[in-house]
Each structure stands twice: as structure tokens, then as C-alpha cells.
Coordinates of C-alpha atoms in Angstrom, one line a residue:
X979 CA 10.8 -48.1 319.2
X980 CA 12.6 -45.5 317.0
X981 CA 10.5 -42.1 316.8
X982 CA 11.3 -42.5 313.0
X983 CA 9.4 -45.9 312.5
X984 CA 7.4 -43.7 314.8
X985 CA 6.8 -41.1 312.6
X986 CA 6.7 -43.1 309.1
X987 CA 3.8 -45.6 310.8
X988 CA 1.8 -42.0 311.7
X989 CA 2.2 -40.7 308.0
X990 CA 0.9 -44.3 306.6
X991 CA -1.8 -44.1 308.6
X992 CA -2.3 -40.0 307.1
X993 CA -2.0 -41.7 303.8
X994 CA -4.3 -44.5 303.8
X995 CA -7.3 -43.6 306.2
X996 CA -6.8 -39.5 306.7
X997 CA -6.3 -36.8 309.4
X998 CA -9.2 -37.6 311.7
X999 CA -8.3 -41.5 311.8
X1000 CA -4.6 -40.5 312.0
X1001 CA -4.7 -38.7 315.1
X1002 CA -6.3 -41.5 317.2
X1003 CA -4.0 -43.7 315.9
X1004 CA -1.4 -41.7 316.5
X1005 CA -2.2 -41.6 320.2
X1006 CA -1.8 -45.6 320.4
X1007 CA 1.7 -45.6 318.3
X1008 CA 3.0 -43.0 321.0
X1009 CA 1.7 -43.8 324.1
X1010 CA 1.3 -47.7 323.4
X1011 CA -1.8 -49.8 325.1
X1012 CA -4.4 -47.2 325.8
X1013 CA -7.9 -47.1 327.4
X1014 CA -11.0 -45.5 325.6
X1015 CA -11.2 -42.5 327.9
X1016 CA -7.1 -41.7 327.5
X1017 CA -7.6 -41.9 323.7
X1018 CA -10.4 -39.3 323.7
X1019 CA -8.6 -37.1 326.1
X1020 CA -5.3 -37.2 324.2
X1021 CA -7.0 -36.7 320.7
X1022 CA -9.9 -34.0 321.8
X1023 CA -12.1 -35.2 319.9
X1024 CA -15.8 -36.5 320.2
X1025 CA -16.1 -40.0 321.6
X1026 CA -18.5 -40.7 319.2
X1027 CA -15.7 -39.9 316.1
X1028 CA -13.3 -41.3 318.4
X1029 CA -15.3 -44.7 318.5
X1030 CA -15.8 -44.8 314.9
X1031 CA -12.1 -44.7 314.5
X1032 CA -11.2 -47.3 315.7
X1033 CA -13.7 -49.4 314.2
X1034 CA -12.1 -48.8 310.8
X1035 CA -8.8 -49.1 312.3
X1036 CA -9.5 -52.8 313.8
X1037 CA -11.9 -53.5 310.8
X1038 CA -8.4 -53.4 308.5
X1039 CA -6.3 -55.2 311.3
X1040 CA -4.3 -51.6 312.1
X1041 CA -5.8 -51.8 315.7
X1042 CA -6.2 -55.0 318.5
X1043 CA -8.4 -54.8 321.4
X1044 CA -8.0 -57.0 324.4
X1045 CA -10.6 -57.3 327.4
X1046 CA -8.9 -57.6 330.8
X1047 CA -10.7 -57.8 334.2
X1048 CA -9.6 -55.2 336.8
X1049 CA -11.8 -56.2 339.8
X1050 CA -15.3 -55.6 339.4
X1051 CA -14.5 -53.9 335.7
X1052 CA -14.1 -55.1 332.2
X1053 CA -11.7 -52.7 330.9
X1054 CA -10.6 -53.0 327.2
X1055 CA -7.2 -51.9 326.6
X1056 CA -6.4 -50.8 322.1
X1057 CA -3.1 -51.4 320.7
X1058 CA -1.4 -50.6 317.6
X1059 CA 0.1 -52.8 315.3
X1060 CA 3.0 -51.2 314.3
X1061 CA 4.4 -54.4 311.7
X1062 CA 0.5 -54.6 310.0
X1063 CA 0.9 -50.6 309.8
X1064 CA 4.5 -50.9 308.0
X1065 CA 3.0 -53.6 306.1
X1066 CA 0.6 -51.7 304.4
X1067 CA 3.0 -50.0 302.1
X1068 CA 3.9 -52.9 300.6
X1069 CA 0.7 -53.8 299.0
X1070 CA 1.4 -52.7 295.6
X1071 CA 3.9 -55.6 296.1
X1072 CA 2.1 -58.1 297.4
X1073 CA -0.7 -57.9 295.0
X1074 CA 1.9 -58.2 292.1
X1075 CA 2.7 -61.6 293.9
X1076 CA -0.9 -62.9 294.4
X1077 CA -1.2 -62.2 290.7
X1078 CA 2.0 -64.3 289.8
X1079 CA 1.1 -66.8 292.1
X1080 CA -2.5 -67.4 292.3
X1081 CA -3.0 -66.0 288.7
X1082 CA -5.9 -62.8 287.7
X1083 CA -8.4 -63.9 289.8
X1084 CA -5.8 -63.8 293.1
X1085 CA -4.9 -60.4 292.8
X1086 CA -8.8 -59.3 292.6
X1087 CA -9.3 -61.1 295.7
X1088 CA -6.1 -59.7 297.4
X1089 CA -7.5 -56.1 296.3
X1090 CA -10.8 -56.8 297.8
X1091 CA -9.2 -57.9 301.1
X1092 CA -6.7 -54.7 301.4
X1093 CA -9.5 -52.2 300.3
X1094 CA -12.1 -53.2 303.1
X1095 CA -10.4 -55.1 305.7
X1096 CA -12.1 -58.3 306.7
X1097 CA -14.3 -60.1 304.4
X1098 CA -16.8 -62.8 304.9
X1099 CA -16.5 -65.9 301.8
X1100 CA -20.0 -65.6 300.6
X1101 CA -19.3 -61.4 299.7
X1102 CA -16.2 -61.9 298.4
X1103 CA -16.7 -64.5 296.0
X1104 CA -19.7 -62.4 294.5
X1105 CA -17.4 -59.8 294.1
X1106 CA -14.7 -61.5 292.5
X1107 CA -17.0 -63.9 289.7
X1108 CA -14.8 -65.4 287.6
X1109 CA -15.3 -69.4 287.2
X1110 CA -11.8 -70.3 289.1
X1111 CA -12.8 -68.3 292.3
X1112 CA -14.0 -70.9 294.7
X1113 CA -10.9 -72.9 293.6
X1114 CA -8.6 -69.8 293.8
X1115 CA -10.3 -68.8 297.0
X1116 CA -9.5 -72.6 298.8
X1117 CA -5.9 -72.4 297.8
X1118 CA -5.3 -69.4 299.4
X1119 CA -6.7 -70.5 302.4
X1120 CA -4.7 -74.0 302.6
X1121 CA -1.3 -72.3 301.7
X1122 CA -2.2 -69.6 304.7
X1123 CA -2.3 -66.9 302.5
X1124 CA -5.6 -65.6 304.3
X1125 CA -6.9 -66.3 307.7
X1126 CA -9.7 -66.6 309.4
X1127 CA -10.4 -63.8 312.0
X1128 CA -11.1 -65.2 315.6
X1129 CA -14.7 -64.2 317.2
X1130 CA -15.0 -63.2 320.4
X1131 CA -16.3 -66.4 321.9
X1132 CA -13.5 -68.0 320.2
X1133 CA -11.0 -65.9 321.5
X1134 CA -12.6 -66.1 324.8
X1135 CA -12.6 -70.3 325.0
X1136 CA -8.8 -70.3 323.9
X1137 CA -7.7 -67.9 326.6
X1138 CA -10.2 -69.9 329.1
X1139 CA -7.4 -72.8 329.4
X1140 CA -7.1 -74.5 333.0
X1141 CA -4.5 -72.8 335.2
X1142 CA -1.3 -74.0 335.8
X1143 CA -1.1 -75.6 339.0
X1144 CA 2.0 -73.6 341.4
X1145 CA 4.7 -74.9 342.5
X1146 CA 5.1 -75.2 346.2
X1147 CA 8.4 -73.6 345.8
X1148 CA 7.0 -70.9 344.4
X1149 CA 6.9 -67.5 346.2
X1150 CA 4.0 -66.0 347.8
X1151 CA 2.4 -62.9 345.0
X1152 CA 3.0 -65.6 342.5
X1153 CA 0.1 -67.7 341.1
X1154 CA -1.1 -69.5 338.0
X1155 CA -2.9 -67.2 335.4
X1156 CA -4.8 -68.0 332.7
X1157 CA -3.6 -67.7 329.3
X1158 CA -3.3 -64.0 328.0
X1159 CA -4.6 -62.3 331.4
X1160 CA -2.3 -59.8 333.0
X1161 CA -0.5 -60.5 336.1
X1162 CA -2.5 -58.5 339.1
X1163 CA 1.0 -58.9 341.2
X1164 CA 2.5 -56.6 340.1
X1165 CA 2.1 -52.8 341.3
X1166 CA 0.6 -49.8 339.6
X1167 CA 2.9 -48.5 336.9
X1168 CA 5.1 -51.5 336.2
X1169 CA 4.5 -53.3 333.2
X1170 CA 2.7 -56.4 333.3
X1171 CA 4.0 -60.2 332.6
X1172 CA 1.6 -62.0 330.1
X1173 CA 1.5 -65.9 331.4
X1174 CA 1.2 -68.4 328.4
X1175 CA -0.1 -71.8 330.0
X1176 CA 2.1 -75.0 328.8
X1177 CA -0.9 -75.6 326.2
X1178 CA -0.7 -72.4 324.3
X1179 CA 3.1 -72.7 324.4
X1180 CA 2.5 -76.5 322.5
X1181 CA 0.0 -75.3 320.0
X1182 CA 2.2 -72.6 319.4
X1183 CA 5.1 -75.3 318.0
X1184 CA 2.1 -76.6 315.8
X1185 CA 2.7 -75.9 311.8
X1186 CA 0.0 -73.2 310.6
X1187 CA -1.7 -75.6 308.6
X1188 CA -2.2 -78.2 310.9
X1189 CA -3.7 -75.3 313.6
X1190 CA -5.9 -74.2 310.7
X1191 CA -7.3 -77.5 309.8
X1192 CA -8.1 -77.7 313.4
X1193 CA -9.9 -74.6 314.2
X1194 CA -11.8 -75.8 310.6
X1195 CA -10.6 -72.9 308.6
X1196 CA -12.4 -74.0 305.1
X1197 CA -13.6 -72.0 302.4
X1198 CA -17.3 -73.3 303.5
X1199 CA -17.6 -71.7 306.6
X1200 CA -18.9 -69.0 307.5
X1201 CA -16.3 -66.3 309.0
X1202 CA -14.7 -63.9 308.7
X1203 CA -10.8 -63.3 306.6
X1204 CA -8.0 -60.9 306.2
X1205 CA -5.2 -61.2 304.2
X1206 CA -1.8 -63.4 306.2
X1207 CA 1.1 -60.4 305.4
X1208 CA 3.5 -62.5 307.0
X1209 CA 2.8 -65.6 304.7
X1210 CA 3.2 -62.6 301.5
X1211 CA 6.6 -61.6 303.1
X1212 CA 7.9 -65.4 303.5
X1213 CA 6.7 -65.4 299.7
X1214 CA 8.8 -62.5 298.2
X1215 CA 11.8 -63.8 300.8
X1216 CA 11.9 -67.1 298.8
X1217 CA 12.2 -65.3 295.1
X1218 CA 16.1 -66.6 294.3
X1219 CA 18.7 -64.5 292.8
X1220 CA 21.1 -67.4 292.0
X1221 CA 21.8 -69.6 288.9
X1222 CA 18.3 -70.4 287.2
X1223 CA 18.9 -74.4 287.5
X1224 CA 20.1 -73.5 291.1
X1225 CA 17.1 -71.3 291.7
X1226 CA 14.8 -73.6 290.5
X1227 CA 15.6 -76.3 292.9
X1228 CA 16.1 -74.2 295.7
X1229 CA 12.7 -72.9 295.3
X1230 CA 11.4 -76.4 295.3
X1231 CA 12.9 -76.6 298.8
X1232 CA 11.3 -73.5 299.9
X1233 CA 8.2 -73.7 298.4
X1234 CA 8.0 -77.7 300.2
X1235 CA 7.9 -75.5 303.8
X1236 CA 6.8 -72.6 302.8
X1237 CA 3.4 -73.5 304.6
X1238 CA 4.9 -73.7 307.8
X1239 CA 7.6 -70.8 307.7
X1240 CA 7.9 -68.0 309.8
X1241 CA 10.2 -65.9 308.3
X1242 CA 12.6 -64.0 310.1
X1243 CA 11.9 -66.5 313.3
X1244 CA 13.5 -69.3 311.6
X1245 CA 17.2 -70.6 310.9
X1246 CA 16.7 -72.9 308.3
X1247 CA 14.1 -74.5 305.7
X1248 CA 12.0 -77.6 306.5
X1249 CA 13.9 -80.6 305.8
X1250 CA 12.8 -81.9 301.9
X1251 CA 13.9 -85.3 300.6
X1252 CA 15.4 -86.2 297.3
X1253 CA 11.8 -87.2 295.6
X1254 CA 9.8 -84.2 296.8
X1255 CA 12.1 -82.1 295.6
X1256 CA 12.2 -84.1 292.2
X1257 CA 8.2 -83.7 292.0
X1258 CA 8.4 -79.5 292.7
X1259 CA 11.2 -79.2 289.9
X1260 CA 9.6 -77.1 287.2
X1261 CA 11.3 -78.2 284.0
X1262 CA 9.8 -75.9 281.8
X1263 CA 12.3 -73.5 283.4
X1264 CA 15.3 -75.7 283.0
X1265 CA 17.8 -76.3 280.5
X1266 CA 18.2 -80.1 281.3
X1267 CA 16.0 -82.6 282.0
X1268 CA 15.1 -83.1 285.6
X1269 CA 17.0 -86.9 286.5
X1270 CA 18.1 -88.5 290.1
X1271 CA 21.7 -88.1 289.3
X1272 CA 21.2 -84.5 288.0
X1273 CA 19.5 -83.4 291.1
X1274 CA 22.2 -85.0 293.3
X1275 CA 24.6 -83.0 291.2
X1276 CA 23.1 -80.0 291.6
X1277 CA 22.6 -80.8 295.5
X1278 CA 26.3 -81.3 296.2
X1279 CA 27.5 -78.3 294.2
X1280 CA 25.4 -76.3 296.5
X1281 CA 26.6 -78.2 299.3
X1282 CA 30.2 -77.4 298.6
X1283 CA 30.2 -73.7 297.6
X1284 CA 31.3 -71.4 300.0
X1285 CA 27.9 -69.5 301.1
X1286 CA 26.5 -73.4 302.1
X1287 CA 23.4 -72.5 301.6
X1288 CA 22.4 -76.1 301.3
X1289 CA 22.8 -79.0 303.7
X1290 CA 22.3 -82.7 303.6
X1291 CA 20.6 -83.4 307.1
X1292 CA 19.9 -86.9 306.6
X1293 CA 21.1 -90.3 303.7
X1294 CA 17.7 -92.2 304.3
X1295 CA 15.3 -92.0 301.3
X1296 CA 17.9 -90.5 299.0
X1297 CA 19.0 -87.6 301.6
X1298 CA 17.4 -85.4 303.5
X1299 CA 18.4 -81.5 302.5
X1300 CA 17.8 -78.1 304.6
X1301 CA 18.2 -74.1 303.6
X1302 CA 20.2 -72.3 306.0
X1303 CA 17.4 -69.5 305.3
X1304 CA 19.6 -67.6 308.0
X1305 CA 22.8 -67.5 306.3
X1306 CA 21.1 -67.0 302.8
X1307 CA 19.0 -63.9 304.4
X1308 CA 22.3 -62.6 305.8
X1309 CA 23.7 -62.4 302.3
X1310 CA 21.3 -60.4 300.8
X1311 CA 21.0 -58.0 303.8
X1312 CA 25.6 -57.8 303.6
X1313 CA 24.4 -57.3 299.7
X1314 CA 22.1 -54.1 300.8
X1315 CA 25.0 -52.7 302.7
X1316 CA 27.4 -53.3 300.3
X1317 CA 25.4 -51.0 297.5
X1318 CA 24.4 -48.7 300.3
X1319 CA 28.5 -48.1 300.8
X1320 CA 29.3 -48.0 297.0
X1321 CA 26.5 -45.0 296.7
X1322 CA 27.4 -43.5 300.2
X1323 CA 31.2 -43.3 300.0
X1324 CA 32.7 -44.8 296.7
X1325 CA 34.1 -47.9 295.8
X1326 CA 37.5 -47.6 298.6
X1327 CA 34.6 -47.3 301.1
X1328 CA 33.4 -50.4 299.6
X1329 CA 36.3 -52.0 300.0
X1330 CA 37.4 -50.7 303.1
X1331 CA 33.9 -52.1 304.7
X1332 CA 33.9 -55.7 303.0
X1333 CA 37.8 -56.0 304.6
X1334 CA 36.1 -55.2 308.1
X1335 CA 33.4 -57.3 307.7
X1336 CA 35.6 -60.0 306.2
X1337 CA 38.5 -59.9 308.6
X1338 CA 37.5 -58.6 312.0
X1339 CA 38.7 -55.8 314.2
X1340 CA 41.7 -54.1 312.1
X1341 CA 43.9 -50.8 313.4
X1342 CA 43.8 -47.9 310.6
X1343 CA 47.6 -48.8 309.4
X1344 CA 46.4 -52.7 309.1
X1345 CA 43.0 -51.6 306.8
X1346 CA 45.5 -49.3 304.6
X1347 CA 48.1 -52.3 304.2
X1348 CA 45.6 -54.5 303.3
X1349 CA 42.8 -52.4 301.2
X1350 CA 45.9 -51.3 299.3
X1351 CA 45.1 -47.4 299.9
X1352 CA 47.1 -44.6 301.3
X1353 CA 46.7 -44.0 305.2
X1354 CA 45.2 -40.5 305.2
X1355 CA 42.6 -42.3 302.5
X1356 CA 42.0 -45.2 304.6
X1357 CA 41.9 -43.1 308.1
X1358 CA 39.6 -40.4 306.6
X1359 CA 37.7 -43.6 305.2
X1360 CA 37.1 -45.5 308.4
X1361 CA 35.8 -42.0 310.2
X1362 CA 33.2 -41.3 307.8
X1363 CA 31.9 -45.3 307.9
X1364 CA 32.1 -44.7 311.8
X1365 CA 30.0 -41.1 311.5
X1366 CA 27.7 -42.8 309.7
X1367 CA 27.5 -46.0 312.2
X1368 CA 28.3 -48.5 309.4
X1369 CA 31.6 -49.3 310.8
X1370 CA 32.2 -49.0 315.0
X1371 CA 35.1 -48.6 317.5
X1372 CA 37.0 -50.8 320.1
X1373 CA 39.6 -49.6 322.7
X1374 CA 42.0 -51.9 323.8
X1375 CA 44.2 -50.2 326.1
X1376 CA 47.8 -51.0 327.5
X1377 CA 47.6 -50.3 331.1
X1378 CA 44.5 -49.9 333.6
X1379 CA 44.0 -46.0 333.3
X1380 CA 43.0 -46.2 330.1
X1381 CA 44.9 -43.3 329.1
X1382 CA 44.4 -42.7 325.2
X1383 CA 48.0 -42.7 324.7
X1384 CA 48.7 -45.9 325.2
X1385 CA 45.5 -47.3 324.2
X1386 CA 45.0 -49.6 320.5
X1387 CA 41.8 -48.2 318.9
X1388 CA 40.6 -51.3 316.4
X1389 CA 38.1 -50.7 313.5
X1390 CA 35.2 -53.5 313.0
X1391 CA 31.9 -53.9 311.6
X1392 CA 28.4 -55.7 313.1
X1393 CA 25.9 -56.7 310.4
X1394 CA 23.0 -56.4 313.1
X1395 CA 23.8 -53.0 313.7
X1396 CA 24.7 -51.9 310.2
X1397 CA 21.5 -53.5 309.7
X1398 CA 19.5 -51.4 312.4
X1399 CA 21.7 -48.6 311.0
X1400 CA 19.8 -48.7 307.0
X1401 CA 16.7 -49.6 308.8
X1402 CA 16.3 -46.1 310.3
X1403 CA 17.6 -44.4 306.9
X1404 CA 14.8 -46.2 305.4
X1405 CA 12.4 -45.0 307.9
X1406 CA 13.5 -41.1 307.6
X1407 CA 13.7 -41.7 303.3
X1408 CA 9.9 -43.1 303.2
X1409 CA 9.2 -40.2 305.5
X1410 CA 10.3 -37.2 303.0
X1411 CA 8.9 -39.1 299.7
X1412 CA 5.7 -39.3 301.5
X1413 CA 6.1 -35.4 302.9
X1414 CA 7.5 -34.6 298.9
X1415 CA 4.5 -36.5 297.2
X1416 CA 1.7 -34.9 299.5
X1417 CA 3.9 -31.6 298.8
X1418 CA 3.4 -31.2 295.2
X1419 CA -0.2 -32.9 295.3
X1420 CA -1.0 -29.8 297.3
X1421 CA 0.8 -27.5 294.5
X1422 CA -2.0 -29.1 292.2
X1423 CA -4.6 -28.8 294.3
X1424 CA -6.8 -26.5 292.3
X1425 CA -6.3 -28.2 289.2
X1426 CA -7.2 -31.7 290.9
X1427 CA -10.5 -30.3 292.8
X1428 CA -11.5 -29.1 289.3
X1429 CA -10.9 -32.4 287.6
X1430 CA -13.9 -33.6 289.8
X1431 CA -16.2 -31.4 287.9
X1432 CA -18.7 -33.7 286.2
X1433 CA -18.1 -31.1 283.1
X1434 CA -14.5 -31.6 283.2
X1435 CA -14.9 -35.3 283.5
X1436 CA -16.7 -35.5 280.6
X1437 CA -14.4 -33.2 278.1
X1438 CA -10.7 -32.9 279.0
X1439 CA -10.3 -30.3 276.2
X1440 CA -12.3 -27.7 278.8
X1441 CA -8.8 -27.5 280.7
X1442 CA -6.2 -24.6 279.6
X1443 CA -2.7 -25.8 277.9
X1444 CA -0.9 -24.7 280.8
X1445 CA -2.8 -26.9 283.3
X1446 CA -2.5 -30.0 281.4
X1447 CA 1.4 -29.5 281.4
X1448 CA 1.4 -29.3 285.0
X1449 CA -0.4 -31.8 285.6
X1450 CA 1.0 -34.1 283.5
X1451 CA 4.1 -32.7 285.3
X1452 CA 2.6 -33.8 288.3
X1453 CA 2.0 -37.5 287.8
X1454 CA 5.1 -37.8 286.1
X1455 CA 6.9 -36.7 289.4
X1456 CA 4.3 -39.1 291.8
X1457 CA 4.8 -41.6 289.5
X1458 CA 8.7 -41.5 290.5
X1459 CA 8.2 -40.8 293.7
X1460 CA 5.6 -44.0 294.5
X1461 CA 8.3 -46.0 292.6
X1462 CA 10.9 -45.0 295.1
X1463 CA 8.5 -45.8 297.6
X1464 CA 8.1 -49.1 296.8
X1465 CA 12.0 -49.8 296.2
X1466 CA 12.9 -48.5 299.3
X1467 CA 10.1 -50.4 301.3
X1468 CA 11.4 -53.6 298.9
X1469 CA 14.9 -52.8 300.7
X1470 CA 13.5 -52.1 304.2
X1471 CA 11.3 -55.2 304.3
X1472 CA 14.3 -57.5 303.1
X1473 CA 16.8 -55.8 306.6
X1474 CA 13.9 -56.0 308.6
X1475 CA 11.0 -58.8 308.1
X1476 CA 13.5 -61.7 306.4

């Protein structure tokens, strides 16, 4: 874990829940599982405050708890989630997709959700009374948009599987565990080996929906929800970029498994046939009318083109077609890259990096031949790429000492790590629009406090000329700022969560 995700996880947590709440948290992003009594020490404060802190922290799914039996103790062990902590900055985003996809009513409920946590059916549905709630409100829950939260008996009866019988081949400190307990072989210090019995493993290959229909997830129940960020992130993954007939029935595909994606764990789409993905078609968004033959058209020119996105898996019932979700998410992460280069270091350095990524390792004479730039350009080129670990080095030397005389140095380029590489600039970017934003909201302090002033609230024109420029000046500037924010974490969630 980088000390910039680090960092930008602590300042989310500054932003969202304040000081007191950050510095427990804070403790559990550093240190990493952490007892009750280490958390107090390392924070100095009360245990009472301490407590109280993580209740709000688990209550919006920041924290986990886990129970774990140490002899005659029941210690419980508190963990950070870092992805749920990063995933909070993309809510303005997310509720702009629960309006677009479940309409009004979708976004009020995903509001109500982010602002308090976990909500129980009954509360929620008074909150949000509009007459399409209850409807609204058991879509979301069949498409896995929300998800029921697990009580502790629950929790306790799935981890309470049989244990695995051992192997008499099997040496001596080993031994069956039950699911999710720690292994007590291992000595103090070293980190311990969760054992997942063969049934977890199973129910872990079953689709989402079919595990939620059997734990009798329905909007009638009473329970507890939270909002699926995952299921939000597979959502804004499947938004197309490609010619709108195209798009349209490339969508169909994805929307057909979209219930049962995982995002960035998967290679490819759920295979759809020929007639479900006639049925998902929406024509209102097409130029032609939605036929057998067109569709098969459309199919095979996607088939052919060079990305092959698209693949026939199957002939029976009119073919059986895939999305090579990989490959497609691999595109728009070399597309990232691409820009990033064009901003960073012009449009040779552009060129210089496609050629690498296109062609494989290359010597600095080779890359100035065939990017059709002068040497010194092209050397000076591929050092800066390299400073900035877009582009990376391979020696291949002559004889066995490696002597860098007579040693080939080759140029080439790794998507994963260029990847990695604008992952941590996003990181360290967040960080200093976050630091900037808080910056000048402290410059305005004064003038805020006093807008709270019930006599202020109540007539604006009480305010001097000069502070109602600067503050206008202010959320002018914040206004920039939080739409930075949400590009960049647009840009960060499409290298790092597709």
C-alpha cells in the first residue's frame, strides 16, 4: 500500500467525518488490523470517543470488525476498508447514475443511503414518499444495487461450516479450520492464513443474484441495507464510447450480465444469445430498425475490427456472443495514458510512447528511425518517459560481465505499470485539491461563520460589498476545484477499479 493512497484515504476521511473520527481511522489505515486497546493508545484519546468512532465509521461501511477466539478470549480485531474509503469520493457520481438509471426517486434513495450509512426498508421508504418507491426500492435490490447487511448471528452460522477433514499426508501443525478463523499454527508476529472451507469457495462461484435470493434479500424483510459500490462501478464501466448503433448493442450485452459482474475480476461479459440481445436493443436510440439480419451485421463488424471486442462463443440459437471486458478496459486505460503523455510531454512524446507500446523493446536509434524524429529529440524523449516511469529500461549485454560498454540498452513500455504509475499521480493530485480547497475555505473563514448568523440568514444585504466579492470568489474557485475532483477520481477509478 502506497503512503499516497495512504494519505488521500486519511484526508477523505478529514473531509467527510472530521478530525476526531479521522485520527482513529487513521490508526487502522497505518497500522492495518488493530485491537481496541492499540487504537486508544495510538490515538490518545478517551475510549469512550474512541468507541464512538468507530461506530460511525462501521455504521457507513468505512470500518469491519471481526471476532476471533484466542484461547479463553474473544478478541475483536477493526479493519479499514481502504476501496469503500476511495469510493466515497465518487458519490457525486454515482448518484448522477442512480438518477439516470433508476429515475428521481433513485437518486433520493441513493442520498439517503450515503448520508447515514445503513438503512432499514421501513425508514427509508418513509423518507423517500413518492408513489414509485416501493417499486424503485425492489429494483435496486434485484439488480444488486443495495445489499443487505449481514447480522451477527448470520455472520456467525456462515463461518460455523463443518471443518474440512485432513489429509493423512498432511504435516503435523496443520489442521482443518473453520471458515474465516485464523490459523493458531502459526507463531507470534507472522501473519496469519485465513482457511476458506470447499463450501464457501463454491458459494463464492455463485452469481450475486442467485446468493441473494437465497439468503432472502427482498424488499419485505426486515434488515438492514447499504449501498453495493462495486455494482455502481460495474455501472459507469459499461457507459460505451463507440459508434451509437455499436454502443447500443454492446450495452445490451453488458447490461444482460451486468447482475453478475465483478468488474475488474473478470475477462469477459456473460455469454448473450442473438434474441436476448434483440429484446435489450433500445430503438428509440437507433437510426434503423432493430432486424435479425441487422443485428448479425452489426455483430460481425464487431467481430472483425481490430480491438475484437466482440466474440461469437457459440452457433446454437442464433450464436452465442461474449465482451472481452479485459481487452475493452485495457483500451480505455492505453486511452488515459495516451492524453496523460500528450499533456505531460507533447505530441513526439505521444508518439514516441504509442511506438513502444505498439512495437516492443526498441534501442534509441530504432525509436528515432521509426517515430521519424531527430536522435537528440528522440534520446532526450525516451529519458524523460523513463524519469517519469511511463516508459522503462532493459539491458541486454554482450558478454557475462556486464560491462556497460558492450551492453544493448532497449526502451519498452508495460501498461500495468504505466498504469500503477498515473494511479499514484492521481493519489498525490486529489491530495493537493483537497489540501487547496480546505486552504481557501479557511481564507473565508470569518465570512462563512458569519453567514450562520440567523440575521445574516435572513437578509444577505447586511454583508459589506467587499465580502460578497470574496466570497463569491470563493465558490467560484471550490466550484473548480470539486470539478477537478471528480474528473480526476473519474480517471483514477477507470486505471484502478475497471
Amino acid at each position: 500500500m502506497s503512503g499516497k493512497l495512504q494519505g488521500l484515504a486519511c484526508m477523505i476521511i478529514r473531509e467527510h467525518f472530521g478530525e476526531i473520527v479521522e485520527r482513529v481511522c487513521s490508526v487502522l489505515i497505518r497500522k492495518g488490523r488493530s485491537l481496541f486497546a492499540a487504537i486508544v493508545g495510538a490515538t490518545k484519546l478517551p475510549p469512550k470517543q474512541v468507541r464512538e468512532c468507530l461506530f460511525v465509521l462501521i455504521q457507513h461501511n468505512v470500518v469491519q470488525f471481526t471476532e476471533t477466539v484466542e484461547g479463553q478470549r474473544v478478541l475483536v480485531y477493526y479493519t479499514a476498508n481502504l476501496d469503500g474509503i476511495v469510493a466515497r469520493d465518487r458519490i457525486p457520481l454515482f448518484a448522477y447514475l442512480a438518477r439516470v438509471r433508476f429515475g428521481e426517486t433513485g437518486r433520493r434513495m441513493f442520498l439517503h443511503l450515503a448520508t447515514n450509512g445503513r438503512s432499514d426498508a421501513k425508514r427509508l421508504l418513509k423518507v423517500v414518499d413518492t408513489p414509485e418507491a416501493e417499486f424503485t426500492w425492489k429494483t435496486m435490490i434485484s439488480q444488486s444495487f443495495v445489499e443487505r447487511v449481514l447480522t451477527e448471528e448470520e455472520i456467525a452460522a456462515k463461518n460455523a461450516v463443518s471443518e474440512v477433514p485432513e489429509p493423512k499426508t498432511a504435516a503435523k501443525g496443520k489442521r482443518g479450520a473453520k471458515s474465516g478463523e485464523p490459523d493458531q499454527s502459526v507463531s507470534a508476529g507472522q501473519k496469519r492464513k485465513i482457511a476458506i472451507s470447499f463450501d464457501e469457495s463454491e458459494s463464492a462461484k455463485v452469481p450475486r443474484t442467485a446468493q441473494s435470493s437465497q439468503n432472502g434479500d427482498s424488499a419485505d424483510e426486515d434488515g438492514v441495507w447499504r449501498l453495493n459500490f462495486s455494482q455502481f462501478t460495474v455501472l459507469a464501466r459499461n457507459k460505451s464510447r463507440i459508434n451509437a448503433n455499436a454502443a447500443e448493442v454492446i450495452k445490451a450485452i453488458l447490461i444482460l450480465g451486468e447482475h453478475t459482474s465483478m468488474c475488474k475480476f473478470e475477462t469477459t461479459s456473460q455469454p448473450a444469445s442473438l434474441p436476448a440481445i434483440s429484446s435489450r436493443v433500445d430503438e428509440d436510440k437507433l437510426s434503423e430498425t432493430v432486424t435479425t439480419p441487422w443485428l448479425e451485421n452489426v455483430l460481425a463488424i464487431l467481430e472483425e475490427n481490430e480491438l475484437r471486442f466482440i466474440s461469437k462463443t457459440d452457433d446454437r440459437g442464433g450464436g452465442m456472443y461474449v465482451l472481452n471486458t479485459q481487452k475493452a478496459c485495457d483500451h480505455v486505460r492505453r486511452d488515459i495514458i495516451e492524453t496523460y503523455v500528450r499533456e505531460k510531454f507533447g505530441n513526439i512524446g505521444c508518439r514516441v510512447w504509442r511506438l513502444l507500446f505498439l512495437q516492443g523493446m526498441l534501442g534509441e536509434k530504432d525509436v528515432a528511425k521509426l517515430a521519424m524524429v531527430a536522435y537528440p529529440t528522440a534520446r532526450q524523449t525516451l529519458y524523460s518517459l523513463t524519469q517519469s516511469r511511463l516508459a522503462f529500461l532493459q539491458d541486454v549485454p554482450k558478454t557475462l560481465d556486464h560491462a556497460p560498454s558492450r551492453t544493448f540498452y532497449l526502451f519498452f513500455v508495460s501498461l500495468q505499470k504505466c498504469v500503477d504509475t498515473l494511479v499514484d499521480e492521481s493519489y498525490e493530485v486529489l491530495m493537493r485539491l483537497k489540501l487547496r480547497r480546505e486552504k481557501q475555505r479557511q481564507l473565508v473563514a470569518p465570512i462563512l461563520e458569519k453567514l450562520q448568523r440567523s440575521d445574516v440568514q435572513e437578509n444577505l444585504d447586511i454583508l459589506p460589498e467587499g465580502e460578497k466579492q470574496i466570497l463569491d470568489g470563493y465558490r467560484e474557485v471550490s466550484r473548480r476545484l470539486q470539478i477537478s475532483e471528480l474528473r480526476i477520481t473519474e480517471m483514477l477509478m477507470a486505471l484502478r477499479d475497471f
